[in-house]
Short mmCIF file of C-alpha atoms in Angstrom, two decimals:
data_model
loop_
_atom_site.label_atom_id
_atom_site.label_comp_id
_atom_site.label_asym_id
_atom_site.label_seq_id
_atom_site.Cartn_x
_atom_site.Cartn_y
_atom_site.Cartn_z
CA MET W 218 307.08 179.88 28.66
CA ALA W 219 309.05 182.36 30.65
CA ASP W 220 308.26 182.76 34.32
CA ASP W 221 309.18 185.83 36.31
CA VAL W 222 311.21 187.38 33.55
CA THR W 223 311.46 191.13 33.31
CA LYS W 224 312.49 192.25 29.90
CA LYS W 225 315.31 194.73 29.62
CA GLN W 226 315.72 196.49 26.35
CA LYS W 227 319.33 197.42 25.76
CA LYS W 228 320.27 200.86 24.62
CA LEU W 229 320.03 200.92 20.87
CA ALA W 230 321.94 203.54 18.93
CA GLY W 231 320.06 206.67 19.75
CA ASN W 232 316.91 204.75 20.76
CA THR W 233 316.19 204.66 24.43
CA LEU W 234 312.50 204.09 24.47
CA PHE W 235 312.24 201.47 27.16
CA THR W 236 315.06 200.67 29.49
CA HIS W 237 313.06 198.40 31.71
CA PHE W 238 309.45 197.37 31.74
CA ILE W 239 307.63 194.63 33.52
CA MET W 240 304.95 192.98 31.44
CA PHE W 241 303.71 190.64 34.06
CA GLY W 242 300.94 192.09 36.16
CA SER W 243 300.74 191.21 39.79
CA SER W 244 297.74 189.15 40.68
CA GLY W 245 295.44 190.33 43.41
CA SER W 246 295.07 193.83 41.99
CA ARG W 247 293.85 195.25 38.74
CA VAL W 248 296.34 196.84 36.37
CA LEU W 249 294.31 199.87 35.48
CA ASN W 250 292.48 200.70 38.69
CA VAL W 251 293.11 199.19 42.07
CA ILE W 252 289.59 198.37 43.14
CA ASN W 253 289.67 194.71 43.86
CA ILE W 254 292.23 193.67 46.46
CA SER W 255 292.46 190.10 47.58
CA TYR W 256 292.67 189.90 51.35
CA LEU W 257 294.00 186.37 51.14
CA GLN W 258 297.67 186.40 50.39
CA SER W 259 298.35 184.76 47.05
CA ARG W 260 301.85 183.76 46.02
CA SER W 261 300.95 182.51 42.58
CA LYS W 262 302.97 183.42 39.54
CA ARG W 263 302.43 186.74 37.89
CA VAL W 264 299.89 186.90 35.09
CA TRP W 265 300.79 188.10 31.62
CA VAL W 266 299.13 191.48 31.02
CA ARG W 267 300.05 192.65 27.52
CA LYS W 268 302.95 194.08 25.58
CA PRO W 269 303.10 197.90 25.84
CA LEU W 270 301.55 199.54 22.82
CA GLY W 271 304.56 201.61 21.79
CA SER W 272 307.06 198.77 22.00
CA PRO W 273 308.46 197.42 18.71
CA MET W 274 307.89 193.95 17.29
CA ALA W 275 310.42 191.34 18.46
CA LYS W 276 313.12 190.45 15.90
CA SER W 277 312.15 186.82 15.95
CA LYS W 278 308.59 187.66 15.11
CA ILE W 279 308.92 190.24 12.33
CA PHE W 280 308.67 187.86 9.38
CA ARG W 281 306.48 185.32 11.08
CA ILE W 282 303.38 184.20 9.24
CA THR W 283 301.05 182.30 11.51
CA PRO W 284 299.48 179.26 9.89
CA LYS W 285 295.75 179.82 9.64
CA PRO W 286 293.81 176.68 10.56
CA ALA W 287 291.56 176.13 7.55
CA LEU W 288 288.67 173.83 8.35
CA PRO W 289 286.66 172.12 5.61
CA GLU W 290 283.19 173.51 4.96
CA ASP W 291 281.25 170.50 6.20
CA GLU W 292 283.18 170.54 9.46
CA LYS W 293 282.43 174.21 9.90
CA ALA W 294 278.77 173.59 9.19
CA GLU W 295 278.72 170.73 11.70
CA ILE W 296 280.38 172.87 14.35
CA LYS W 297 277.90 175.70 13.72
CA ARG W 298 274.98 173.29 13.92
CA LEU W 299 276.25 171.86 17.22
CA PHE W 300 276.78 175.27 18.77
CA ASP W 301 273.40 176.59 17.60
CA ASN W 302 271.60 173.63 19.11
CA TYR W 303 273.59 173.95 22.30
CA LYS W 304 272.88 177.66 22.64
CA ASN W 305 269.18 177.09 22.02
CA SER W 306 268.96 174.42 24.67
CA MET W 307 271.02 176.50 27.12
CA LYS W 308 268.70 179.48 26.70
CA SER W 309 265.64 177.37 27.39
CA ILE W 310 267.34 175.67 30.34
CA ARG W 311 268.23 179.01 31.90
CA GLN W 312 264.68 180.23 31.44
CA TYR W 313 263.35 177.07 32.99
CA PHE W 314 265.67 177.42 35.99
CA PHE W 315 264.57 181.00 36.44
CA GLU W 316 260.88 180.08 36.44
CA GLN W 317 261.55 177.27 38.86
CA SER W 318 263.29 179.67 41.20
CA LEU W 319 260.30 182.01 41.07
CA LYS W 320 257.90 179.17 41.84
CA GLN W 321 260.06 178.01 44.69
CA ALA W 322 260.27 181.51 46.05
CA GLU W 323 256.48 181.75 46.06
CA SER W 324 255.72 178.34 47.50
CA GLY W 325 258.69 177.90 49.80
CA GLU W 326 258.46 177.93 53.57
CA VAL W 327 260.07 181.30 53.90
CA ALA W 328 257.53 182.86 51.57
CA GLN W 329 254.63 181.23 53.38
CA THR W 330 255.76 182.40 56.79
CA LYS W 331 256.29 185.85 55.37
CA HIS W 332 252.76 185.89 53.97
CA ARG W 333 251.32 184.70 57.28
CA LEU W 334 253.18 187.38 59.24
CA GLU W 335 252.14 190.03 56.77
CA ASP W 336 248.47 189.03 57.08
CA GLN W 337 248.68 189.16 60.87
CA GLU W 338 250.28 192.55 60.77
CA HIS W 339 247.60 193.74 58.39
CA GLU W 340 244.83 192.60 60.72
CA GLN W 341 246.45 194.34 63.68
CA LEU W 342 246.84 197.54 61.79
CA VAL W 343 243.25 197.44 60.56
CA GLU W 344 242.07 197.00 64.16
CA GLU W 345 244.21 199.90 65.34
CA ASN W 346 242.89 202.05 62.58
CA ARG W 347 239.32 201.25 63.49
CA LEU W 348 239.84 202.22 67.14
CA GLU W 349 241.55 205.43 66.16
CA ASN W 350 238.67 206.26 63.82
CA GLU W 351 236.17 205.69 66.58
CA LYS W 352 238.00 208.00 68.95
CA THR W 353 238.20 210.76 66.44
CA ALA W 354 234.53 210.25 65.56
CA MET W 355 233.53 210.80 69.20
CA LEU W 356 235.59 213.96 69.42
CA ARG W 357 234.17 215.18 66.15
CA GLU W 358 230.60 214.62 67.28
CA GLU W 359 231.13 216.65 70.46
CA LYS W 360 232.67 219.47 68.55
CA LEU W 361 229.81 219.46 66.08
CA LYS W 362 227.25 219.58 68.88
CA ILE W 363 228.89 222.61 70.44
CA GLN W 364 229.11 224.28 67.07
CA ALA W 365 225.43 223.59 66.34
CA GLU W 366 224.39 225.19 69.61
CA LYS W 367 226.49 228.22 68.92
CA THR W 368 225.09 228.67 65.46
CA GLN W 369 221.55 228.33 66.82
CA GLN W 370 222.20 231.07 69.35
CA ASN W 371 223.78 233.28 66.74
CA VAL W 372 220.83 232.87 64.44
CA LEU W 373 218.34 233.68 67.20
CA ALA W 374 220.26 236.79 68.19
CA SER W 375 220.43 238.01 64.62
CA LEU W 376 216.70 237.41 64.13
CA ILE W 377 215.85 239.41 67.25
CA LYS W 378 218.15 242.18 66.14
CA LYS W 379 216.50 242.29 62.74
CA GLU W 380 213.05 242.45 64.32
CA GLY W 381 214.11 245.40 66.47
CA GLU W 382 215.58 247.16 63.50
CA ALA W 383 212.41 246.62 61.50
CA LYS W 384 210.32 248.18 64.28
CA LEU W 385 212.60 251.16 64.50
CA HIS W 386 212.38 251.57 60.78
CA GLU W 387 208.61 251.52 60.91
CA ILE W 388 208.55 254.20 63.60
CA GLN W 389 210.91 256.35 61.62
CA ILE W 390 208.76 255.97 58.53
CA GLU W 391 205.66 256.99 60.49
CA ALA W 392 207.38 260.04 61.91
CA PHE W 393 208.59 261.06 58.49
CA LEU W 394 205.13 260.60 56.98
CA THR W 395 203.46 262.63 59.71
CA LYS W 396 205.99 265.38 59.23
CA GLN W 397 205.35 265.39 55.53
CA MET W 398 201.62 265.47 56.07
CA CYS W 399 202.01 268.51 58.37
CA THR W 400 203.66 270.57 55.68
CA PRO W 401 201.08 272.74 53.89
CA PHE W 402 200.64 271.07 50.55
CA ILE W 403 198.69 272.97 47.98
CA GLN W 404 195.49 271.02 47.31
CA ALA W 405 193.00 271.63 44.51
CA GLU W 406 190.88 273.87 46.78
CA ASN W 407 193.73 276.08 47.95
CA ILE W 408 195.30 276.60 44.58
CA GLU W 409 193.67 279.92 43.76
CA LYS W 410 194.32 281.35 47.20
CA ALA W 411 197.93 280.13 46.99
CA ILE W 412 198.45 281.81 43.64
CA GLU W 413 197.03 285.10 44.93
CA ASP W 414 199.24 284.91 48.03
CA ALA W 415 202.31 284.22 45.95
CA LEU W 416 201.65 287.07 43.63
CA ALA W 417 201.01 289.41 46.54
CA ASN W 418 204.24 288.45 48.41
CA PRO W 419 207.08 288.08 46.01
CA VAL W 420 210.23 286.50 47.57
CA ASN W 421 213.50 288.15 46.75
CA PHE W 422 216.39 285.64 46.86
CA ASN W 423 219.07 288.18 46.21
CA PHE W 424 221.01 288.79 49.43
CA ALA W 425 224.50 288.73 50.78
CA LEU W 426 225.86 287.58 54.13
CA ASP W 427 228.52 289.11 56.29
CA LEU W 428 231.04 287.17 58.43
CA ASP W 429 229.73 289.07 61.45
CA GLY W 430 226.24 287.74 60.80
CA TYR W 431 224.54 290.66 59.07
CA ILE W 432 222.41 290.20 55.97
CA TYR W 433 222.11 292.71 53.16
CA ARG W 434 219.03 292.14 51.00
CA GLY W 435 218.53 293.29 47.48
CA LYS W 436 220.55 292.83 44.34
CA ASP W 437 221.69 296.40 43.93
CA THR W 438 222.23 297.18 47.65
CA SER W 439 225.49 298.85 48.36
CA ILE W 440 227.01 298.23 51.78
CA ASP W 441 228.27 301.81 52.19
CA THR W 442 224.77 303.33 51.98
CA ILE W 443 223.46 301.52 55.07
CA PRO W 444 224.61 302.87 58.44
CA GLU W 445 225.85 300.48 61.13
CA GLU W 446 222.82 300.69 63.46
CA LYS W 447 220.27 299.78 60.76
CA ARG W 448 221.97 296.65 59.64
CA GLU W 449 219.74 293.59 59.77
CA ARG W 450 220.90 290.75 61.89
CA LEU W 451 220.49 287.26 60.37
CA SER W 452 218.08 285.30 62.55
CA ARG W 453 217.62 281.66 62.50
CA ASN W 454 214.09 280.60 61.77
CA MET V 6 258.47 185.57 21.93
CA ALA V 7 258.83 185.98 25.67
CA SER V 8 259.31 189.59 26.65
CA ALA V 9 261.97 190.94 29.00
CA LEU V 10 263.74 187.72 30.01
CA PRO V 11 265.58 188.74 33.16
CA THR V 12 267.86 185.71 33.11
CA PHE V 13 269.60 187.01 30.03
CA THR V 14 270.77 190.27 31.54
CA LYS V 15 274.33 189.93 32.75
CA ILE V 16 274.63 190.02 36.49
CA GLY V 17 278.43 190.12 36.39
CA LYS V 18 278.89 186.74 38.01
CA VAL V 19 280.36 183.63 36.47
CA ILE V 20 280.90 179.96 37.34
CA ARG V 21 284.44 179.01 36.40
CA LEU V 22 287.55 177.08 37.40
CA ASN V 23 290.01 178.48 39.91
CA ARG V 24 293.41 176.90 39.75
CA HIS V 25 294.72 175.77 43.11
CA GLY V 26 297.19 173.03 43.84
CA CYS V 27 300.95 173.23 43.27
CA THR V 28 303.40 173.51 40.42
CA ASN V 29 302.79 170.81 37.81
CA ARG V 30 299.91 169.57 39.92
CA PRO V 31 296.77 171.55 39.19
CA PHE V 32 293.60 171.21 41.22
CA TYR V 33 290.62 173.31 40.27
CA HIS V 34 287.86 174.72 42.42
CA ILE V 35 284.61 175.27 40.59
CA VAL V 36 283.61 178.62 41.91
CA VAL V 37 281.12 181.50 41.54
CA GLN V 38 282.97 184.80 41.15
CA LYS V 39 282.45 188.26 39.81
CA THR V 40 283.65 188.44 36.22
CA LYS V 41 285.96 191.36 36.94
CA ASP V 42 287.83 189.61 39.74
CA ASN V 43 291.08 187.80 39.13
CA GLN V 44 291.17 184.06 39.03
CA ASP V 45 292.67 183.87 42.50
CA GLY V 46 290.71 186.82 43.81
CA PRO V 47 287.68 186.89 46.09
CA VAL V 48 285.15 184.13 45.61
CA ILE V 49 281.42 184.35 46.20
CA GLU V 50 280.79 180.64 46.66
CA GLN V 51 282.54 177.37 45.90
CA VAL V 52 280.32 175.05 43.99
CA GLY V 53 282.52 172.05 43.27
CA SER V 54 285.99 170.84 42.47
CA PHE V 55 287.82 169.22 39.59
CA ASP V 56 291.00 167.19 39.84
CA ALA V 57 292.74 167.26 36.46
CA MET V 58 295.27 164.53 37.34
CA PRO V 59 293.93 161.01 36.99
CA ASN V 60 294.15 158.95 40.15
CA SER V 61 295.40 155.40 40.62
CA LYS V 62 292.24 154.02 38.99
CA ASN V 63 292.66 156.40 36.04
CA GLU V 64 289.71 158.51 37.13
CA LYS V 65 289.45 162.30 37.13
CA LEU V 66 287.28 163.21 40.09
CA VAL V 67 284.74 165.99 39.77
CA ALA V 68 282.46 167.27 42.54
CA LEU V 69 279.43 169.43 41.68
CA ASN V 70 276.77 171.04 43.89
CA PHE V 71 273.87 170.92 41.41
CA GLU V 72 271.39 172.73 43.65
CA ARG V 73 273.59 175.77 44.04
CA ILE V 74 274.61 175.71 40.38
CA GLN V 75 270.95 175.70 39.45
CA TYR V 76 270.35 178.64 41.78
CA TRP V 77 273.15 180.69 40.25
CA LEU V 78 272.09 179.85 36.71
CA ALA V 79 268.57 180.97 37.62
CA GLN V 80 270.05 184.25 38.88
CA GLY V 81 271.77 184.70 35.52
CA ALA V 82 275.38 183.72 36.15
CA GLY V 83 277.59 182.88 33.20
CA LEU V 84 279.40 179.62 32.61
CA SER V 85 282.95 179.19 31.42
CA ASP V 86 283.58 176.59 28.73
CA PRO V 87 285.40 173.99 30.86
CA VAL V 88 282.69 174.15 33.51
CA ALA V 89 280.03 173.84 30.84
CA GLN V 90 281.81 170.80 29.46
CA LEU V 91 282.01 169.19 32.88
CA LEU V 92 278.34 169.80 33.50
CA GLY V 93 277.53 168.35 30.10
CA LEU V 94 279.53 165.22 30.82
CA SER V 95 277.85 164.86 34.20
CA GLY V 96 274.41 164.98 32.57
CA PHE V 97 273.16 168.14 34.25
CA LEU V 98 273.33 170.10 31.00
CA PRO V 99 273.41 168.99 27.36
CA ASN V 100 276.80 167.96 26.02
CA HIS V 101 279.00 170.88 25.06
CA PRO V 102 280.00 170.92 21.37
CA ARG V 103 283.62 171.13 22.41
CA THR V 104 283.57 167.62 23.84
CA LEU V 105 282.33 166.25 20.55
CA ILE V 106 284.79 168.31 18.50
CA GLN V 107 287.72 167.21 20.66
CA ALA V 108 286.57 163.62 20.41
CA TRP V 109 286.46 163.51 16.63
CA LYS V 110 289.77 165.36 16.36
CA ASN V 111 291.41 162.81 18.61
CA ARG V 112 289.93 160.01 16.58
CA ARG V 113 291.04 161.53 13.30
CA GLU V 114 294.78 161.79 13.99
CA PRO V 115 296.70 160.43 16.94
CA PRO V 116 298.52 163.09 18.96
CA ARG V 117 302.23 163.52 18.19
CA GLU V 118 304.95 161.78 20.20
CA ARG V 119 305.67 163.47 23.49
CA LYS V 120 308.14 162.79 26.24
CA ILE V 121 305.53 163.39 28.97
CA LYS V 122 302.32 161.46 28.52
CA ALA V 123 299.54 163.78 27.37
CA ILE V 124 296.55 164.14 29.67
CA LYS V 125 293.53 162.95 27.70
CA GLY V 126 290.13 164.46 28.25
CA ILE V 127 289.12 167.99 29.21
CA ALA V 128 292.54 169.42 30.04
CA PRO V 129 294.17 170.73 26.85
CA PRO V 130 297.23 168.93 25.45
CA LEU V 131 300.70 170.25 26.12
CA ASP V 132 301.93 172.75 23.59
CA ASN V 133 305.53 173.21 24.60
CA PRO V 134 307.69 171.50 21.92
CA LYS V 135 310.52 171.16 24.37
CA LEU V 136 308.60 168.64 26.51
#
């Protein structure tokens, strides 16, 4: 096995693919991406990485046929059986170890102390919460009292107001009714007299008004025919 | 069938051998490392040691911290084959098939003549024909 050998490919006729390449990777850093750096200095020999993909096959290896190790069938079967049994038992052993670790984590001292501390903390917090709730309850009660008083007062005031309004309304109704009663309604007794009066005094609604306040009665009245002195002044009744 | 076995998801950590020692004198640390790290890169925890050279009494000494190994296996760490073999031989885990296969191969044909005595057991035999 060659240690610390850097291969140099000599210039072939026309072929100068690789003049010099190092196939040994340096330990302590990855070949592809330098993530993992060993902080402890290591002076071990360089590790074989792999032959570059474009490089040709070595002359000594072109016609090599590797001897394939042919095992008899029973041996293969025996090997398979051994490995299957081993894998089965390893799986179950790993599972068992895992469960044991869980149990230990639950029952161990660390877990117990943790549980105890957590319970204490919980109690403290519950107590704190209770006190806080009480405080806020007191405040809330006071506020509610004040609010209740206010609402009571408001309601009283509104009730009084409504009463006053109702009285006013009544008075107004009475006034209106009396006024209505005063107007001369035509009853059954007065009907004949009313008819005769109406017939005797016909009302003429045809008139015109002036901006100066003069009234001109009659449908066919012409303004020019009436002199200025005899104009009728509109009076408010 | 148990559902969602968390131990089987890969956590990216592995228990394997780290070669220390000097030239022609290997000494392995059994170590928990991230799979991506190099063999001599940063180590999470050392969990044992394995001396591949037999001592004056023809013993190969192995040290194993079973409690910590159990912890890491419970977390889901992988095992490399040599470490699995060692644990099997120690009795902590069932015997690895490789030990049995190597044993019957050794029994079947004796190893060829070598100038340097071959190390029998877990370390693989020398392959260099020049030795």
